[in-house]
CSV table of C-alpha atoms in Angstrom, one decimal:
chain,number,residue,atom,x,y,z
A,1,GLN,CA,51.5,91.4,85.8
A,2,SER,CA,48.5,93.0,84.1
A,3,ALA,CA,45.3,91.5,83.4
A,4,LEU,CA,44.5,90.4,80.0
A,5,THR,CA,42.2,92.9,78.1
A,6,GLN,CA,38.4,91.7,77.3
A,7,PRO,CA,35.3,93.4,76.3
A,8,ALA,CA,33.2,94.5,79.0
A,9,SER,CA,30.1,93.1,77.3
A,10,VAL,CA,29.3,91.1,74.1
A,11,SER,CA,25.7,89.7,73.0
A,12,GLY,CA,23.9,87.9,70.6
A,13,SER,CA,20.3,86.4,69.7
A,14,PRO,CA,19.8,82.6,69.6
A,15,GLY,CA,21.2,80.9,66.9
A,16,GLN,CA,24.0,83.7,66.1
A,17,SER,CA,27.6,83.3,66.5
A,18,ILE,CA,29.7,85.7,69.1
A,19,THR,CA,33.5,86.0,69.4
A,20,ILE,CA,34.9,87.5,72.7
A,21,SER,CA,38.5,88.5,72.2
A,22,CYS,CA,41.5,88.6,75.1
A,23,THR,CA,44.4,90.6,74.5
A,24,GLY,CA,47.6,90.1,76.2
A,25,THR,CA,51.1,90.9,75.5
A,26,SER,CA,54.6,89.2,74.3
A,27,SER,CA,54.9,87.7,77.4
A,28,ASP,CA,51.7,85.9,78.2
A,29,VAL,CA,49.1,85.2,75.0
A,30,GLY,CA,51.7,86.0,72.5
A,31,SER,CA,54.5,83.6,73.7
A,32,TYR,CA,52.7,80.4,74.7
A,33,ASN,CA,49.6,78.6,73.7
A,34,LEU,CA,48.7,78.0,77.0
A,35,VAL,CA,45.4,80.0,77.1
A,36,SER,CA,42.3,78.6,78.6
A,37,TRP,CA,38.4,80.0,78.7
A,38,TYR,CA,35.9,79.7,81.9
A,39,GLN,CA,32.3,80.3,81.8
A,40,GLN,CA,30.9,81.3,85.1
A,41,HIS,CA,27.0,81.2,86.0
A,42,PRO,CA,25.9,83.8,88.7
A,43,GLY,CA,26.8,82.0,92.2
A,44,LYS,CA,28.8,79.3,90.6
A,45,ALA,CA,32.3,77.9,90.2
A,46,PRO,CA,33.7,78.7,87.2
A,47,LYS,CA,34.0,75.8,84.4
A,48,LEU,CA,36.9,74.8,81.8
A,49,MET,CA,35.6,75.1,78.2
A,50,ILE,CA,38.8,75.7,76.4
A,51,TYR,CA,42.5,75.0,77.0
A,52,GLU,CA,45.9,75.3,74.9
A,53,GLY,CA,44.2,77.9,73.1
A,54,ASN,CA,42.0,75.5,70.9
A,55,LYS,CA,41.4,71.9,72.9
A,56,ARG,CA,37.9,71.2,74.2
A,57,PRO,CA,37.6,69.2,77.6
A,58,SER,CA,35.0,66.5,77.4
A,59,GLY,CA,31.5,67.3,77.6
A,60,VAL,CA,32.1,70.8,76.1
A,61,SER,CA,30.0,71.6,73.3
A,62,SER,CA,31.7,71.8,69.7
A,63,ARG,CA,29.6,75.1,69.3
A,64,PHE,CA,32.8,76.5,71.6
A,65,SER,CA,35.9,76.9,69.8
A,66,GLY,CA,39.4,78.9,70.4
A,67,SER,CA,41.9,80.4,68.3
A,68,LYS,CA,45.1,82.8,68.5
A,69,SER,CA,46.5,85.8,66.5
A,70,GLY,CA,49.5,87.3,67.8
A,71,ASN,CA,49.0,88.3,71.2
A,72,THR,CA,45.2,87.8,70.9
A,73,ALA,CA,43.0,85.0,72.0
A,74,SER,CA,39.6,84.7,71.1
A,75,LEU,CA,36.7,82.3,72.2
A,76,THR,CA,34.1,81.8,69.6
A,77,ILE,CA,30.4,80.4,70.3
A,78,SER,CA,28.3,79.4,67.7
A,79,GLY,CA,24.5,78.4,67.7
A,80,LEU,CA,24.1,80.6,71.0
A,81,GLN,CA,21.9,79.2,73.1
A,82,ALA,CA,20.3,81.0,76.5
A,83,ASP,CA,22.3,78.8,78.7
A,84,ASP,CA,25.5,80.3,77.0
A,85,GLU,CA,24.4,83.5,78.7
A,86,ALA,CA,27.3,83.7,81.6
A,87,ASP,CA,30.7,85.5,82.1
A,88,TYR,CA,33.3,84.5,80.6
A,89,TYR,CA,37.2,84.9,81.0
A,90,CYS,CA,40.3,84.3,79.7
A,91,CYS,CA,43.7,83.5,81.3
A,92,SER,CA,47.0,82.9,80.2
A,93,TYR,CA,50.3,81.3,81.4
A,94,ALA,CA,52.8,84.4,82.1
A,95,ARG,CA,56.3,84.3,81.9
A,96,SER,CA,58.1,83.8,85.7
A,97,THR,CA,55.5,80.9,86.0
A,98,THR,CA,52.3,83.1,87.2
A,99,LEU,CA,48.7,82.8,85.6
A,100,VAL,CA,46.8,85.6,84.5
A,101,PHE,CA,43.2,86.6,83.9
A,102,GLY,CA,41.0,88.6,81.5
A,103,GLY,CA,38.8,91.1,83.5
A,104,GLY,CA,35.9,88.8,82.2
A,105,THR,CA,32.9,89.2,79.5
A,106,LYS,CA,29.4,89.3,80.3
A,107,LEU,CA,27.4,87.8,77.5
A,108,THR,CA,23.9,88.6,77.0
A,109,VAL,CA,21.7,86.5,74.7
A,110,LEU,CA,19.0,88.5,73.7
B,1,GLN,CA,35.3,61.9,89.2
B,2,VAL,CA,37.3,64.0,91.7
B,3,GLN,CA,35.6,66.7,93.6
B,4,LEU,CA,37.1,69.2,95.5
B,5,VAL,CA,35.5,70.4,99.0
B,6,GLN,CA,36.7,73.6,100.7
B,7,SER,CA,36.0,74.4,104.2
B,8,GLY,CA,33.4,76.7,105.4
B,9,ALA,CA,32.9,80.1,105.3
B,10,GLU,CA,34.9,82.9,107.6
B,11,VAL,CA,34.7,86.0,109.0
B,12,LYS,CA,37.9,88.0,110.2
B,13,LYS,CA,39.4,90.9,111.7
B,14,PRO,CA,41.6,93.1,109.5
B,15,GLY,CA,45.3,92.1,110.6
B,16,SER,CA,44.7,88.6,111.2
B,17,SER,CA,45.0,85.5,109.0
B,18,VAL,CA,42.8,82.7,107.6
B,19,LYS,CA,43.6,79.1,106.3
B,20,VAL,CA,41.6,77.5,103.6
B,21,SER,CA,41.6,73.7,102.8
B,22,CYS,CA,40.5,72.2,100.0
B,23,LYS,CA,40.2,68.2,100.2
B,24,ALA,CA,40.1,65.9,96.9
B,25,SER,CA,37.5,63.4,97.3
B,26,GLY,CA,36.9,60.4,94.7
B,27,GLY,CA,40.5,60.8,93.4
B,28,THR,CA,43.9,62.5,94.2
B,29,PHE,CA,45.5,65.4,92.9
B,30,SER,CA,49.0,64.1,93.1
B,31,ASN,CA,49.7,64.5,89.4
B,32,TYR,CA,48.5,67.9,88.9
B,33,ALA,CA,48.7,71.5,90.2
B,34,ILE,CA,46.6,73.1,92.7
B,35,SER,CA,46.0,76.7,92.1
B,36,TRP,CA,44.2,78.9,94.5
B,37,VAL,CA,41.6,82.1,92.6
B,38,ARG,CA,39.9,84.6,94.1
B,39,GLN,CA,36.8,86.8,93.4
B,40,ALA,CA,35.7,90.2,95.2
B,41,PRO,CA,32.3,90.6,95.3
B,42,GLY,CA,31.3,91.6,91.6
B,43,GLN,CA,34.8,91.4,90.6
B,44,GLY,CA,36.9,88.9,88.2
B,45,LEU,CA,38.8,86.0,88.9
B,46,GLU,CA,42.4,86.7,90.1
B,47,TRP,CA,45.0,84.0,90.7
B,48,MET,CA,46.9,84.0,93.8
B,49,GLY,CA,49.5,81.1,93.3
B,50,GLY,CA,49.6,77.3,93.1
B,51,ILE,CA,51.6,74.0,94.6
B,52,ILE,CA,52.5,70.9,92.6
B,53,PRO,CA,52.1,68.6,95.2
B,54,ILE,CA,54.1,66.1,94.0
B,55,PHE,CA,57.4,68.0,93.9
B,56,GLY,CA,56.5,70.2,96.7
B,57,THR,CA,56.9,73.5,94.4
B,58,THR,CA,55.1,76.5,95.2
B,59,ASN,CA,54.3,79.6,92.7
B,60,TYR,CA,52.8,82.7,94.1
B,61,ALA,CA,51.3,86.0,91.9
B,62,GLN,CA,53.6,89.1,92.8
B,63,LYS,CA,50.7,90.5,94.3
B,64,PHE,CA,50.5,87.9,96.7
B,65,GLN,CA,54.2,87.2,97.8
B,66,GLY,CA,55.0,87.5,100.8
B,67,ARG,CA,51.2,87.1,102.5
B,68,VAL,CA,50.5,83.9,100.8
B,69,THR,CA,51.2,80.5,101.8
B,70,ILE,CA,50.2,77.6,100.0
B,71,THR,CA,50.8,74.0,101.4
B,72,ALA,CA,49.8,70.3,100.4
B,73,ASP,CA,49.1,67.1,102.4
B,74,GLU,CA,49.4,64.2,99.7
B,75,SER,CA,48.6,61.9,102.6
B,76,THR,CA,45.3,63.3,102.8
B,77,SER,CA,44.6,64.6,99.7
B,78,THR,CA,44.0,68.3,100.9
B,79,ALA,CA,45.8,71.4,99.9
B,80,TYR,CA,45.7,74.5,102.2
B,81,MET,CA,45.9,78.4,101.6
B,82,GLU,CA,46.7,80.4,104.2
B,83,LEU,CA,46.5,84.6,103.8
B,84,SER,CA,48.0,86.8,106.8
B,85,SER,CA,47.7,90.6,107.4
B,86,LEU,CA,44.3,90.7,106.0
B,87,ARG,CA,42.3,93.9,105.1
B,88,SER,CA,38.7,94.7,103.9
B,89,GLU,CA,40.0,94.4,100.3
B,90,ASP,CA,40.5,90.6,101.0
B,91,THR,CA,36.8,89.9,101.3
B,92,ALA,CA,36.4,87.5,98.8
B,93,VAL,CA,34.9,83.9,97.3
B,94,TYR,CA,38.3,82.0,97.5
B,95,TYR,CA,38.6,78.7,95.1
B,96,CYS,CA,40.9,75.9,94.8
B,97,ALA,CA,41.3,74.4,91.3
B,98,ARG,CA,43.0,71.6,89.8
B,99,GLY,CA,45.2,71.7,86.8
B,100,GLY,CA,47.3,70.9,84.4
B,101,TYR,CA,51.2,72.1,84.5
B,102,ARG,CA,54.1,71.3,82.0
B,103,TYR,CA,58.1,72.3,82.6
B,104,GLY,CA,59.4,74.9,80.6
B,105,TYR,CA,62.9,74.7,79.8
B,106,GLY,CA,64.7,77.7,81.1
B,107,GLU,CA,61.4,79.0,83.1
B,108,GLY,CA,60.6,76.3,85.5
B,109,TYR,CA,56.7,74.5,85.8
B,110,GLN,CA,54.1,76.4,83.9
B,111,TYR,CA,50.9,76.2,85.2
B,112,HIS,CA,48.0,76.2,82.5
B,113,TYR,CA,44.3,74.9,82.4
B,114,MET,CA,42.0,74.9,85.6
B,115,ASP,CA,39.6,71.7,84.9
B,116,VAL,CA,38.4,71.0,88.6
B,117,TRP,CA,37.3,73.8,90.8
B,118,GLY,CA,36.3,73.7,94.5
B,119,THR,CA,33.5,74.2,95.9
B,120,GLY,CA,34.7,78.1,97.0
B,121,THR,CA,35.2,79.5,100.3
B,122,THR,CA,33.6,83.5,101.5
B,123,VAL,CA,35.9,85.3,103.8
B,124,THR,CA,34.6,88.0,105.0
B,125,VAL,CA,37.2,90.7,106.5
B,126,SER,CA,35.3,93.3,108.7
B,127,SER,CA,36.1,94.9,112.0
């Protein structure tokens, strides 16, 4: 199972909005509404930010939102803050009962 | 609030095996899936496999089939991941994570989100 495709890096200024894309195939992102997004600060464990495409766990800011179109899922962060600077990973259920991650995107807050 | 506490760092020789534990405190994991995810130095996340303790069913990523064994002991709320035939490329931080699953008609159990992550275990493979 190939990894999902994410941009290596994105950047934005405080207060701005950014979107991170996550492109898969009809065998994963395109066929299931089971995409999740994780935030990871250096040296820390990942944190769930979005699940089932567009749902936020309790405690996650409403500045984080998820969407999907075809084989591509997206994570949008609005009102960028300094603490949003981290690595972000998408993850999708894939056929044959597996999970596949994206390669990760480094978000820099300028 | 459930926490997942993992066993300590390991240093192993190439060709040997390692077994990492993951104990739930402050709750159980019986009604969830437990996944194992690893992260090599400077690299991304990689799903290795998982178990649904209440059913005892396991699923492994194709890459690790035959080399990884995931088990769970519901009586102690502890999951285990054993990786054999270690090589230098297996040097990584290994995480357990609790998450959701659902049953998909014709596909079996579908893992999805992982909402509680373990403390991480560093495994170093070196001669």
